[in-house]
Amino acid sequence: MDKNQVYKTFIKGIIFWGRITLLVAFALSFIPALYLKVVHGVMPPISIILKDFGLIASIVVVSWIVEPIAYFPILGITGTYMAWLSGNISNLRVPVSAMSQEAAGVKEGTPEGDIVSTLGMGISVIINLVVLVIGVFFGVKLIGNLPPLITTAFEYILPAVFGAVLASFSLRGPKLAAFAFTVALVFSLLRLPMWIVLPSCVFGTIVLGVVMFNRESKRKISC
Amino acid sequence: MKEYLIVANELGMWIACSFVVLVVIFQALLFMSRAYKAGIKMGIAPEKLKSGMRSGAITSIGPSVAVVIAMVSLIASLGGPFAWMRLSVIGSVPFELMAASAGAEAMGLELGGEGYGLLGYANSIWTCTLGAAGWLVLCALFTHKFNDLRMYVVRGNEALLPILSVSAMIGAFAYFGAPYLALRGSASTASYITGGIVMIIITKICQKYNWNALKEWSLGIAMVAGMFTALLFV
């Protein structure tokens, strides 16, 4: 079987299992709420639950739609199923996807890139779970006893992650990085909402990337 | 300890919360084993696959510890099992705190505050659950359609796909980082800049000496450098 055929079969299986796992997780995520009802007889009245839904939906409905689409060019099919099931997307899944492909030396957006990204993200899901379990069972006391300097330092780990990954990309695509950086910085300073800033950064950079690519290929042809 | 927290930390609650986590583990293991097998069949060197996994593992540890530290606040108001489940499935600490507070507010209460008892807790669980449900359902229904859209955009020119991915990543990381650089004070700014500079230095060293093992550690090292430099500016 040739490479593309193998990858196509792989993706077919992923779509099948991805949909099943997400829908099953959706159903099972209600168990804690139902447990309180069945075992303790506690459940908010339906009117309150509807109000909850209205309240929460009004806050996140835009994110439900905009974020999966904006992250799709990064995560691909496999990564989208994994990231939207396991969460912690900006702080774990996307950096891991980027760094694992960089370390393996595969191109993002290709079948090879997708395979490596899937492996890296899978590991990150498992590690995240293990660390969380340790944290929940033993960590609360442990964390209480950590020197405050350490816990404070961890509050500042994310800016370092984002600065580092963007810097790494800036070596490969300086113009794209400069463009995205400027847009993100200006829009954030203006305090525009997520649903404007995220798509502007992602799709704006994609448009610029495609335009630059087309120009370069034209130049190559004319030479 | 508040009374509802006894229920929130009981064994039954652990069991109730573990089902969905099992799905997450199942999916991760299934996708990984399929990806590994497909990767081998596609002729990707096993060493590359392993390098990707090692890098994923190293990169995950720091941010995971940060999640645990932030989780302490969530455990205090929602109990261990539910906090653990929320942070294993879709959520992130700020999102769950927001959703749980919305649940308390819907009942005219404050999360973990006066009068916030078992019913308030149950309502927070409902809002957290409903908050994440939208992503699960939309992604289950439409992910393969997003791909059709992507394929339509490149119109058969598959050489464009990597351009799409890299550009999107650059855009997303610029978006993630900008608030830390601009709006969250000098310690965040210092961490951001240090992380960036250290990363560039390490990448240059990797290129110069062709040192691939260091590449897997690059983000890990940059993170540690950034977070401790931040302390100088707190």
Short mmCIF file of C-alpha atoms in Angstrom, two decimals:
data_model
loop_
_atom_site.label_atom_id
_atom_site.label_comp_id
_atom_site.label_asym_id
_atom_site.label_seq_id
_atom_site.Cartn_x
_atom_site.Cartn_y
_atom_site.Cartn_z
CA MET A 1 0.00 0.00 0.00
CA ASP A 2 1.33 3.43 -0.78
CA LYS A 3 1.79 6.15 1.80
CA ASN A 4 -1.30 8.18 0.98
CA GLN A 5 -3.51 5.11 1.00
CA VAL A 6 -2.25 4.15 4.47
CA TYR A 7 -2.88 7.66 5.72
CA LYS A 8 -6.37 7.74 4.22
CA THR A 9 -7.27 4.49 5.95
CA PHE A 10 -5.84 5.86 9.20
CA ILE A 11 -7.94 9.03 8.95
CA LYS A 12 -11.09 7.05 8.17
CA GLY A 13 -10.64 5.08 11.38
CA ILE A 14 -9.89 8.26 13.32
CA ILE A 15 -13.09 9.95 12.12
CA PHE A 16 -15.13 6.88 13.10
CA TRP A 17 -13.60 6.60 16.59
CA GLY A 18 -13.28 10.34 17.08
CA ARG A 19 -17.02 10.86 16.66
CA ILE A 20 -17.84 7.91 18.89
CA THR A 21 -15.48 8.94 21.69
CA LEU A 22 -16.70 12.55 21.66
CA LEU A 23 -20.38 11.60 21.73
CA VAL A 24 -19.82 8.97 24.42
CA ALA A 25 -17.86 11.51 26.47
CA PHE A 26 -20.70 13.99 26.02
CA ALA A 27 -23.18 11.47 27.45
CA LEU A 28 -20.89 10.32 30.28
CA SER A 29 -20.02 13.86 31.31
CA PHE A 30 -23.52 14.13 32.81
CA ILE A 31 -22.90 11.25 35.25
CA PRO A 32 -21.62 13.43 38.14
CA ALA A 33 -24.71 15.64 37.88
CA LEU A 34 -26.98 12.57 37.74
CA TYR A 35 -25.09 10.94 40.60
CA LEU A 36 -26.01 13.87 42.85
CA LYS A 37 -29.63 13.47 41.79
CA VAL A 38 -29.84 9.70 42.19
CA VAL A 39 -27.74 9.21 45.33
CA HIS A 40 -28.37 12.49 47.17
CA GLY A 41 -31.63 13.60 45.59
CA VAL A 42 -30.14 16.97 44.73
CA MET A 43 -30.81 18.52 41.38
CA PRO A 44 -31.57 22.10 40.44
CA PRO A 45 -35.09 22.53 39.01
CA ILE A 46 -35.33 22.31 35.22
CA SER A 47 -36.08 26.03 35.03
CA ILE A 48 -32.73 26.77 36.69
CA ILE A 49 -30.90 24.34 34.42
CA LEU A 50 -32.39 26.07 31.39
CA LYS A 51 -31.29 29.36 32.85
CA ASP A 52 -27.82 27.86 33.36
CA PHE A 53 -27.73 26.81 29.77
CA GLY A 54 -28.77 30.24 28.55
CA LEU A 55 -26.22 31.91 30.77
CA ILE A 56 -23.31 29.66 29.84
CA ALA A 57 -24.26 29.52 26.16
CA SER A 58 -24.39 33.30 25.94
CA ILE A 59 -20.81 33.39 27.26
CA VAL A 60 -19.28 30.58 25.23
CA VAL A 61 -21.41 30.00 22.14
CA VAL A 62 -18.98 32.05 20.06
CA SER A 63 -16.04 30.03 21.41
CA TRP A 64 -17.87 26.77 20.63
CA ILE A 65 -17.92 27.75 16.96
CA VAL A 66 -14.90 30.02 16.43
CA GLU A 67 -12.23 28.11 18.37
CA PRO A 68 -12.52 24.64 16.78
CA ILE A 69 -12.47 26.23 13.31
CA ALA A 70 -9.56 28.55 14.11
CA TYR A 71 -7.48 25.72 15.62
CA PHE A 72 -8.33 23.22 12.89
CA PRO A 73 -5.52 24.15 10.48
CA ILE A 74 -3.12 23.50 13.37
CA LEU A 75 -4.65 20.39 14.89
CA GLY A 76 -5.99 18.62 11.81
CA ILE A 77 -8.68 15.96 12.08
CA THR A 78 -6.92 13.74 14.63
CA GLY A 79 -5.74 16.63 16.75
CA THR A 80 -9.17 18.26 16.79
CA TYR A 81 -10.81 15.12 18.18
CA MET A 82 -8.06 14.77 20.77
CA ALA A 83 -7.73 18.39 21.82
CA TRP A 84 -11.44 19.09 22.19
CA LEU A 85 -11.85 15.98 24.27
CA SER A 86 -8.88 16.45 26.56
CA GLY A 87 -8.82 20.24 26.86
CA ASN A 88 -5.90 22.45 27.95
CA ILE A 89 -5.50 23.39 24.31
CA SER A 90 -3.40 26.54 24.38
CA ASN A 91 -1.22 25.55 27.33
CA LEU A 92 -0.58 21.91 26.36
CA ARG A 93 -1.93 20.45 23.13
CA VAL A 94 -0.92 23.13 20.64
CA PRO A 95 2.60 23.69 22.03
CA VAL A 96 3.13 19.91 22.17
CA SER A 97 1.89 19.49 18.61
CA ALA A 98 4.29 22.19 17.41
CA MET A 99 7.32 20.97 19.36
CA SER A 100 6.92 17.26 18.57
CA GLN A 101 6.82 17.98 14.83
CA GLU A 102 9.79 20.30 15.16
CA ALA A 103 11.81 17.70 17.09
CA ALA A 104 10.95 14.89 14.67
CA GLY A 105 11.75 17.12 11.72
CA VAL A 106 8.44 16.55 9.90
CA LYS A 107 6.43 19.17 8.05
CA GLU A 108 3.29 20.50 9.69
CA GLY A 109 0.07 19.82 7.79
CA THR A 110 1.46 16.77 5.96
CA PRO A 111 0.47 13.16 6.76
CA GLU A 112 3.84 12.65 8.47
CA GLY A 113 3.32 15.78 10.55
CA ASP A 114 -0.14 14.63 11.57
CA ILE A 115 1.13 11.20 12.67
CA VAL A 116 3.90 12.66 14.81
CA SER A 117 1.60 15.33 16.24
CA THR A 118 -0.91 12.61 17.21
CA LEU A 119 1.78 10.68 19.08
CA GLY A 120 3.04 13.78 20.88
CA MET A 121 -0.45 14.88 21.86
CA GLY A 122 -1.39 11.38 23.01
CA ILE A 123 1.61 11.32 25.33
CA SER A 124 0.72 14.78 26.61
CA VAL A 125 -2.82 13.59 27.45
CA ILE A 126 -1.43 10.68 29.46
CA ILE A 127 1.23 12.78 31.23
CA ASN A 128 -1.32 15.48 32.04
CA LEU A 129 -3.61 12.85 33.59
CA VAL A 130 -0.85 11.26 35.62
CA VAL A 131 0.31 14.63 36.95
CA LEU A 132 -3.30 15.58 37.77
CA VAL A 133 -3.90 12.32 39.66
CA ILE A 134 -0.72 12.78 41.66
CA GLY A 135 -1.75 16.38 42.24
CA VAL A 136 -5.25 15.56 43.42
CA PHE A 137 -4.28 12.72 45.73
CA PHE A 138 -1.04 13.97 47.19
CA GLY A 139 -0.65 17.43 45.81
CA VAL A 140 -2.94 19.65 47.83
CA LYS A 141 -0.82 19.23 50.95
CA LEU A 142 2.38 19.14 48.96
CA ILE A 143 1.53 22.31 47.08
CA GLY A 144 0.60 24.00 50.35
CA ASN A 145 4.10 23.21 51.59
CA LEU A 146 5.96 24.28 48.47
CA PRO A 147 8.06 27.41 48.87
CA PRO A 148 5.92 30.30 47.59
CA LEU A 149 8.71 31.17 45.15
CA ILE A 150 8.13 27.91 43.29
CA THR A 151 4.36 28.25 43.05
CA THR A 152 4.75 31.87 41.96
CA ALA A 153 7.23 30.84 39.29
CA PHE A 154 4.69 28.38 37.87
CA GLU A 155 2.19 31.22 37.52
CA TYR A 156 4.57 32.63 34.94
CA ILE A 157 5.28 29.49 32.95
CA LEU A 158 2.72 30.16 30.20
CA PRO A 159 4.13 33.46 28.90
CA ALA A 160 7.49 31.69 28.55
CA VAL A 161 5.86 28.88 26.55
CA PHE A 162 4.15 31.29 24.18
CA GLY A 163 7.17 33.56 23.79
CA ALA A 164 9.43 30.58 23.12
CA VAL A 165 7.22 28.88 20.53
CA LEU A 166 6.60 32.12 18.64
CA ALA A 167 10.35 32.84 18.71
CA SER A 168 11.03 29.38 17.32
CA PHE A 169 8.62 30.00 14.45
CA SER A 170 10.05 33.46 13.87
CA LEU A 171 13.29 31.79 12.80
CA ARG A 172 11.43 29.89 10.07
CA GLY A 173 8.93 32.54 9.00
CA PRO A 174 10.11 35.95 10.22
CA LYS A 175 7.63 37.94 8.13
CA LEU A 176 4.65 35.84 9.16
CA ALA A 177 5.69 35.97 12.81
CA ALA A 178 6.19 39.74 12.71
CA PHE A 179 2.78 40.19 11.10
CA ALA A 180 0.93 37.93 13.57
CA PHE A 181 2.79 39.41 16.52
CA THR A 182 1.85 42.96 15.53
CA VAL A 183 -1.81 42.13 14.91
CA ALA A 184 -2.11 40.23 18.18
CA LEU A 185 -0.35 42.91 20.18
CA VAL A 186 -2.34 45.83 18.77
CA PHE A 187 -5.67 44.03 19.02
CA SER A 188 -4.94 42.94 22.58
CA LEU A 189 -3.97 46.46 23.60
CA LEU A 190 -7.28 47.61 22.14
CA ARG A 191 -8.87 44.88 24.28
CA LEU A 192 -10.92 43.52 21.39
CA PRO A 193 -12.87 40.34 22.18
CA MET A 194 -11.54 36.82 21.49
CA TRP A 195 -13.85 36.22 18.54
CA ILE A 196 -12.22 39.09 16.68
CA VAL A 197 -8.59 38.67 17.76
CA LEU A 198 -8.23 34.89 17.34
CA PRO A 199 -9.65 34.61 13.80
CA SER A 200 -7.82 37.79 12.71
CA CYS A 201 -4.50 36.36 13.89
CA VAL A 202 -5.02 32.85 12.53
CA PHE A 203 -6.76 33.56 9.23
CA GLY A 204 -4.89 36.82 8.61
CA THR A 205 -1.58 34.99 8.92
CA ILE A 206 -2.85 32.17 6.70
CA VAL A 207 -3.81 34.65 3.98
CA LEU A 208 -0.40 36.31 4.17
CA GLY A 209 1.33 32.90 4.16
CA VAL A 210 -0.58 31.77 1.06
CA VAL A 211 0.06 35.05 -0.78
CA MET A 212 3.79 34.84 -0.01
CA PHE A 213 3.90 31.20 -1.09
CA ASN A 214 2.16 31.90 -4.40
CA ARG A 215 4.46 34.81 -5.16
CA GLU A 216 7.51 32.71 -4.48
CA SER A 217 6.34 29.82 -6.64
CA LYS A 218 5.59 32.25 -9.48
CA ARG A 219 9.07 33.66 -9.17
CA LYS A 220 10.54 30.16 -9.31
CA ILE A 221 8.56 29.34 -12.46
CA SER A 222 9.54 32.56 -14.24
CA CYS A 223 13.26 32.04 -13.49
CA MET B 1 -14.96 22.28 55.86
CA LYS B 2 -18.25 23.14 54.22
CA GLU B 3 -20.82 20.37 54.30
CA TYR B 4 -21.26 20.00 50.55
CA LEU B 5 -17.53 19.34 50.24
CA ILE B 6 -17.99 16.04 52.09
CA VAL B 7 -20.24 14.87 49.26
CA ALA B 8 -17.99 16.53 46.70
CA ASN B 9 -15.03 14.45 47.87
CA GLU B 10 -16.74 11.10 48.54
CA LEU B 11 -15.85 7.87 46.81
CA GLY B 12 -19.06 7.76 44.77
CA MET B 13 -18.22 11.12 43.27
CA TRP B 14 -14.79 9.81 42.27
CA ILE B 15 -16.43 6.89 40.51
CA ALA B 16 -19.03 9.09 38.83
CA CYS B 17 -16.30 11.40 37.54
CA SER B 18 -13.99 8.65 36.32
CA PHE B 19 -16.14 7.39 33.41
CA VAL B 20 -15.41 10.32 31.15
CA VAL B 21 -11.73 10.26 32.07
CA LEU B 22 -11.61 6.64 30.93
CA VAL B 23 -12.91 7.74 27.53
CA VAL B 24 -10.09 10.30 27.33
CA ILE B 25 -7.48 7.63 28.14
CA PHE B 26 -9.07 5.16 25.73
CA GLN B 27 -9.05 7.69 22.90
CA ALA B 28 -5.45 8.77 23.51
CA LEU B 29 -4.15 5.17 23.58
CA LEU B 30 -6.22 4.13 20.56
CA PHE B 31 -5.15 7.09 18.43
CA MET B 32 -1.52 6.67 19.44
CA SER B 33 -1.36 2.99 18.60
CA ARG B 34 -3.08 3.62 15.26
CA ALA B 35 -0.79 6.56 14.49
CA TYR B 36 2.30 4.55 15.35
CA LYS B 37 1.28 1.63 13.14
CA ALA B 38 0.28 3.92 10.27
CA GLY B 39 3.53 5.87 10.69
CA ILE B 40 5.63 2.72 10.37
CA LYS B 41 3.65 1.61 7.31
CA MET B 42 4.13 5.04 5.77
CA GLY B 43 7.84 4.59 6.13
CA ILE B 44 8.49 7.16 8.85
CA ALA B 45 11.61 6.17 10.78
CA PRO B 46 10.71 4.79 14.25
CA GLU B 47 13.37 7.09 15.66
CA LYS B 48 11.40 10.11 14.37
CA LEU B 49 8.17 8.82 15.91
CA LYS B 50 9.89 8.29 19.23
CA SER B 51 11.55 11.68 19.08
CA GLY B 52 8.11 13.25 18.61
CA MET B 53 6.80 11.37 21.64
CA ARG B 54 9.76 12.24 23.83
CA SER B 55 9.46 15.88 22.90
CA GLY B 56 5.71 15.74 23.65
CA ALA B 57 6.41 14.21 27.05
CA ILE B 58 9.11 16.70 28.02
CA THR B 59 7.03 19.65 26.84
CA SER B 60 3.97 18.46 28.81
CA ILE B 61 5.45 18.22 32.28
CA GLY B 62 5.89 21.92 33.10
CA PRO B 63 2.44 23.10 31.95
CA SER B 64 0.83 20.07 33.65
CA VAL B 65 2.38 21.01 36.97
CA ALA B 66 1.13 24.56 36.43
CA VAL B 67 -2.38 23.14 35.90
CA VAL B 68 -2.14 21.19 39.17
CA ILE B 69 -1.10 24.28 41.10
CA ALA B 70 -3.96 26.27 39.63
CA MET B 71 -6.28 23.33 40.29
CA VAL B 72 -5.92 23.84 44.03
CA SER B 73 -8.33 26.76 43.82
CA LEU B 74 -10.81 24.61 41.91
CA ILE B 75 -10.52 21.77 44.46
CA ALA B 76 -11.25 24.19 47.27
CA SER B 77 -14.61 25.12 45.79
CA LEU B 78 -15.64 22.03 43.77
CA GLY B 79 -13.90 19.14 45.53
CA GLY B 80 -11.17 16.80 44.22
CA PRO B 81 -13.04 14.45 41.87
CA PHE B 82 -14.94 17.03 39.86
CA ALA B 83 -11.92 19.36 39.58
CA TRP B 84 -9.87 16.39 38.39
CA MET B 85 -12.49 15.40 35.82
CA ARG B 86 -12.97 18.92 34.48
CA LEU B 87 -9.25 19.41 33.95
CA SER B 88 -8.95 16.05 32.22
CA VAL B 89 -11.79 16.77 29.81
CA ILE B 90 -11.91 19.88 27.63
CA GLY B 91 -11.66 22.37 30.43
CA SER B 92 -8.99 24.66 31.71
CA VAL B 93 -8.81 26.25 35.14
CA PRO B 94 -10.06 29.73 34.18
CA PHE B 95 -12.90 28.31 32.07
CA GLU B 96 -14.15 25.98 34.80
CA LEU B 97 -13.92 28.69 37.47
CA MET B 98 -15.97 30.95 35.21
CA ALA B 99 -18.56 28.24 34.48
CA ALA B 100 -18.84 27.15 38.11
CA SER B 101 -19.25 30.77 39.23
CA ALA B 102 -21.95 31.26 36.60
CA GLY B 103 -23.74 28.27 38.12
CA ALA B 104 -23.57 29.80 41.56
CA GLU B 105 -24.70 33.16 40.20
CA ALA B 106 -27.70 31.63 38.47
CA MET B 107 -28.91 30.76 41.96
CA GLY B 108 -28.02 34.16 43.35
CA LEU B 109 -25.01 32.79 45.20
CA GLU B 110 -21.26 33.10 45.18
CA LEU B 111 -19.02 30.10 44.42
CA GLY B 112 -18.03 28.56 47.75
CA GLY B 113 -19.52 31.55 49.55
CA GLU B 114 -22.37 32.12 52.03
CA GLY B 115 -25.34 29.79 51.40
CA TYR B 116 -23.47 27.88 48.66
CA GLY B 117 -24.38 24.31 49.61
CA LEU B 118 -25.11 21.03 47.90
CA LEU B 119 -27.70 22.57 45.57
CA GLY B 120 -25.36 25.37 44.52
CA TYR B 121 -22.65 22.79 43.99
CA ALA B 122 -24.99 20.66 41.86
CA ASN B 123 -25.82 23.70 39.79
CA SER B 124 -22.13 24.51 39.25
CA ILE B 125 -21.70 20.95 38.02
CA TRP B 126 -24.52 21.51 35.54
CA THR B 127 -23.02 24.74 34.20
CA CYS B 128 -19.54 23.23 33.84
CA THR B 129 -21.00 20.20 32.07
CA LEU B 130 -23.19 22.25 29.74
CA GLY B 131 -20.33 24.66 29.06
CA ALA B 132 -18.13 21.91 27.67
CA ALA B 133 -20.95 20.03 25.95
CA GLY B 134 -21.08 22.47 23.05
CA TRP B 135 -17.52 21.72 21.96
CA LEU B 136 -18.00 17.96 22.26
CA VAL B 137 -21.15 17.95 20.16
CA LEU B 138 -19.98 20.47 17.55
CA CYS B 139 -16.62 18.74 17.10
CA ALA B 140 -18.23 15.30 16.93
CA LEU B 141 -20.60 16.52 14.23
CA PHE B 142 -18.44 18.83 12.15
CA THR B 143 -14.73 18.01 12.41
CA HIS B 144 -14.66 16.10 9.10
CA LYS B 145 -16.51 19.00 7.48
CA PHE B 146 -13.77 21.39 8.61
CA ASN B 147 -11.42 19.21 6.61
CA ASP B 148 -13.56 19.51 3.47
CA LEU B 149 -13.33 23.26 3.97
CA ARG B 150 -9.55 23.10 4.27
CA MET B 151 -9.30 20.96 1.14
CA TYR B 152 -11.54 23.42 -0.70
CA VAL B 153 -9.25 26.29 0.31
CA VAL B 154 -6.13 24.61 -1.11
CA ARG B 155 -8.00 23.29 -4.18
CA GLY B 156 -5.83 20.29 -4.87
CA ASN B 157 -2.56 22.14 -4.27
CA GLU B 158 -1.41 19.99 -1.34
CA ALA B 159 1.86 21.90 -1.09
CA LEU B 160 -0.25 24.65 0.47
CA LEU B 161 -1.33 22.50 3.45
CA PRO B 162 1.93 22.96 5.40
CA ILE B 163 1.72 26.71 4.72
CA LEU B 164 -1.79 26.72 6.17
CA SER B 165 -0.69 24.83 9.29
CA VAL B 166 2.44 26.83 10.02
CA SER B 167 0.70 30.17 9.41
CA ALA B 168 -2.15 29.16 11.68
CA MET B 169 0.26 28.11 14.41
CA ILE B 170 2.13 31.39 14.18
CA GLY B 171 -1.15 33.29 14.35
CA ALA B 172 -2.40 31.26 17.30
CA PHE B 173 0.78 31.62 19.34
CA ALA B 174 0.86 35.34 18.70
CA TYR B 175 -2.73 35.44 19.98
CA PHE B 176 -1.97 33.31 23.06
CA GLY B 177 1.06 35.35 24.04
CA ALA B 178 0.04 38.94 23.35
CA PRO B 179 -1.95 39.49 26.57
CA TYR B 180 0.97 38.20 28.67
CA LEU B 181 3.37 40.45 26.86
CA ALA B 182 1.24 43.56 26.96
CA LEU B 183 -1.36 43.45 29.69
CA ARG B 184 -0.27 41.30 32.63
CA GLY B 185 2.60 43.24 34.17
CA SER B 186 6.37 43.16 34.01
CA ALA B 187 6.89 39.63 35.40
CA SER B 188 4.81 38.11 32.59
CA THR B 189 6.57 40.30 30.04
CA ALA B 190 9.97 39.19 31.39
CA SER B 191 8.97 35.53 31.22
CA TYR B 192 7.71 35.95 27.65
CA ILE B 193 10.86 37.68 26.41
CA THR B 194 13.24 35.35 28.27
CA GLY B 195 11.42 32.29 26.92
CA GLY B 196 11.76 33.69 23.41
CA ILE B 197 15.45 34.56 23.66
CA VAL B 198 16.41 31.25 25.29
CA MET B 199 14.49 29.37 22.61
CA ILE B 200 16.32 31.18 19.82
CA ILE B 201 19.70 30.50 21.43
CA ILE B 202 18.92 26.80 21.89
CA THR B 203 17.59 26.44 18.35
CA LYS B 204 20.76 28.04 16.96
CA ILE B 205 22.90 25.66 19.02
CA CYS B 206 20.85 22.68 17.78
CA GLN B 207 21.34 23.77 14.18
CA LYS B 208 25.03 24.49 14.53
CA TYR B 209 25.96 21.20 16.21
CA ASN B 210 23.15 19.13 14.68
CA TRP B 211 22.14 18.20 18.21
CA ASN B 212 18.67 16.67 17.90
CA ALA B 213 18.30 15.45 21.47
CA LEU B 214 18.58 19.03 22.69
CA LYS B 215 15.70 20.02 20.39
CA GLU B 216 13.36 17.80 22.41
CA TRP B 217 14.32 19.70 25.55
CA SER B 218 14.30 23.17 24.02
CA LEU B 219 10.84 24.29 25.12
CA GLY B 220 11.29 22.68 28.54
CA ILE B 221 14.46 24.67 29.13
CA ALA B 222 12.95 27.90 27.77
CA MET B 223 9.95 27.51 30.10
CA VAL B 224 12.08 27.07 33.20
CA ALA B 225 14.29 30.01 32.25
CA GLY B 226 11.27 32.22 31.64
CA MET B 227 9.35 31.36 34.79
CA PHE B 228 12.31 31.90 37.09
CA THR B 229 13.37 35.12 35.40
CA ALA B 230 9.83 36.35 36.05
CA LEU B 231 10.51 36.07 39.79
CA LEU B 232 12.98 38.93 39.52
CA PHE B 233 10.12 41.18 38.44
CA VAL B 234 7.33 40.07 40.76
#
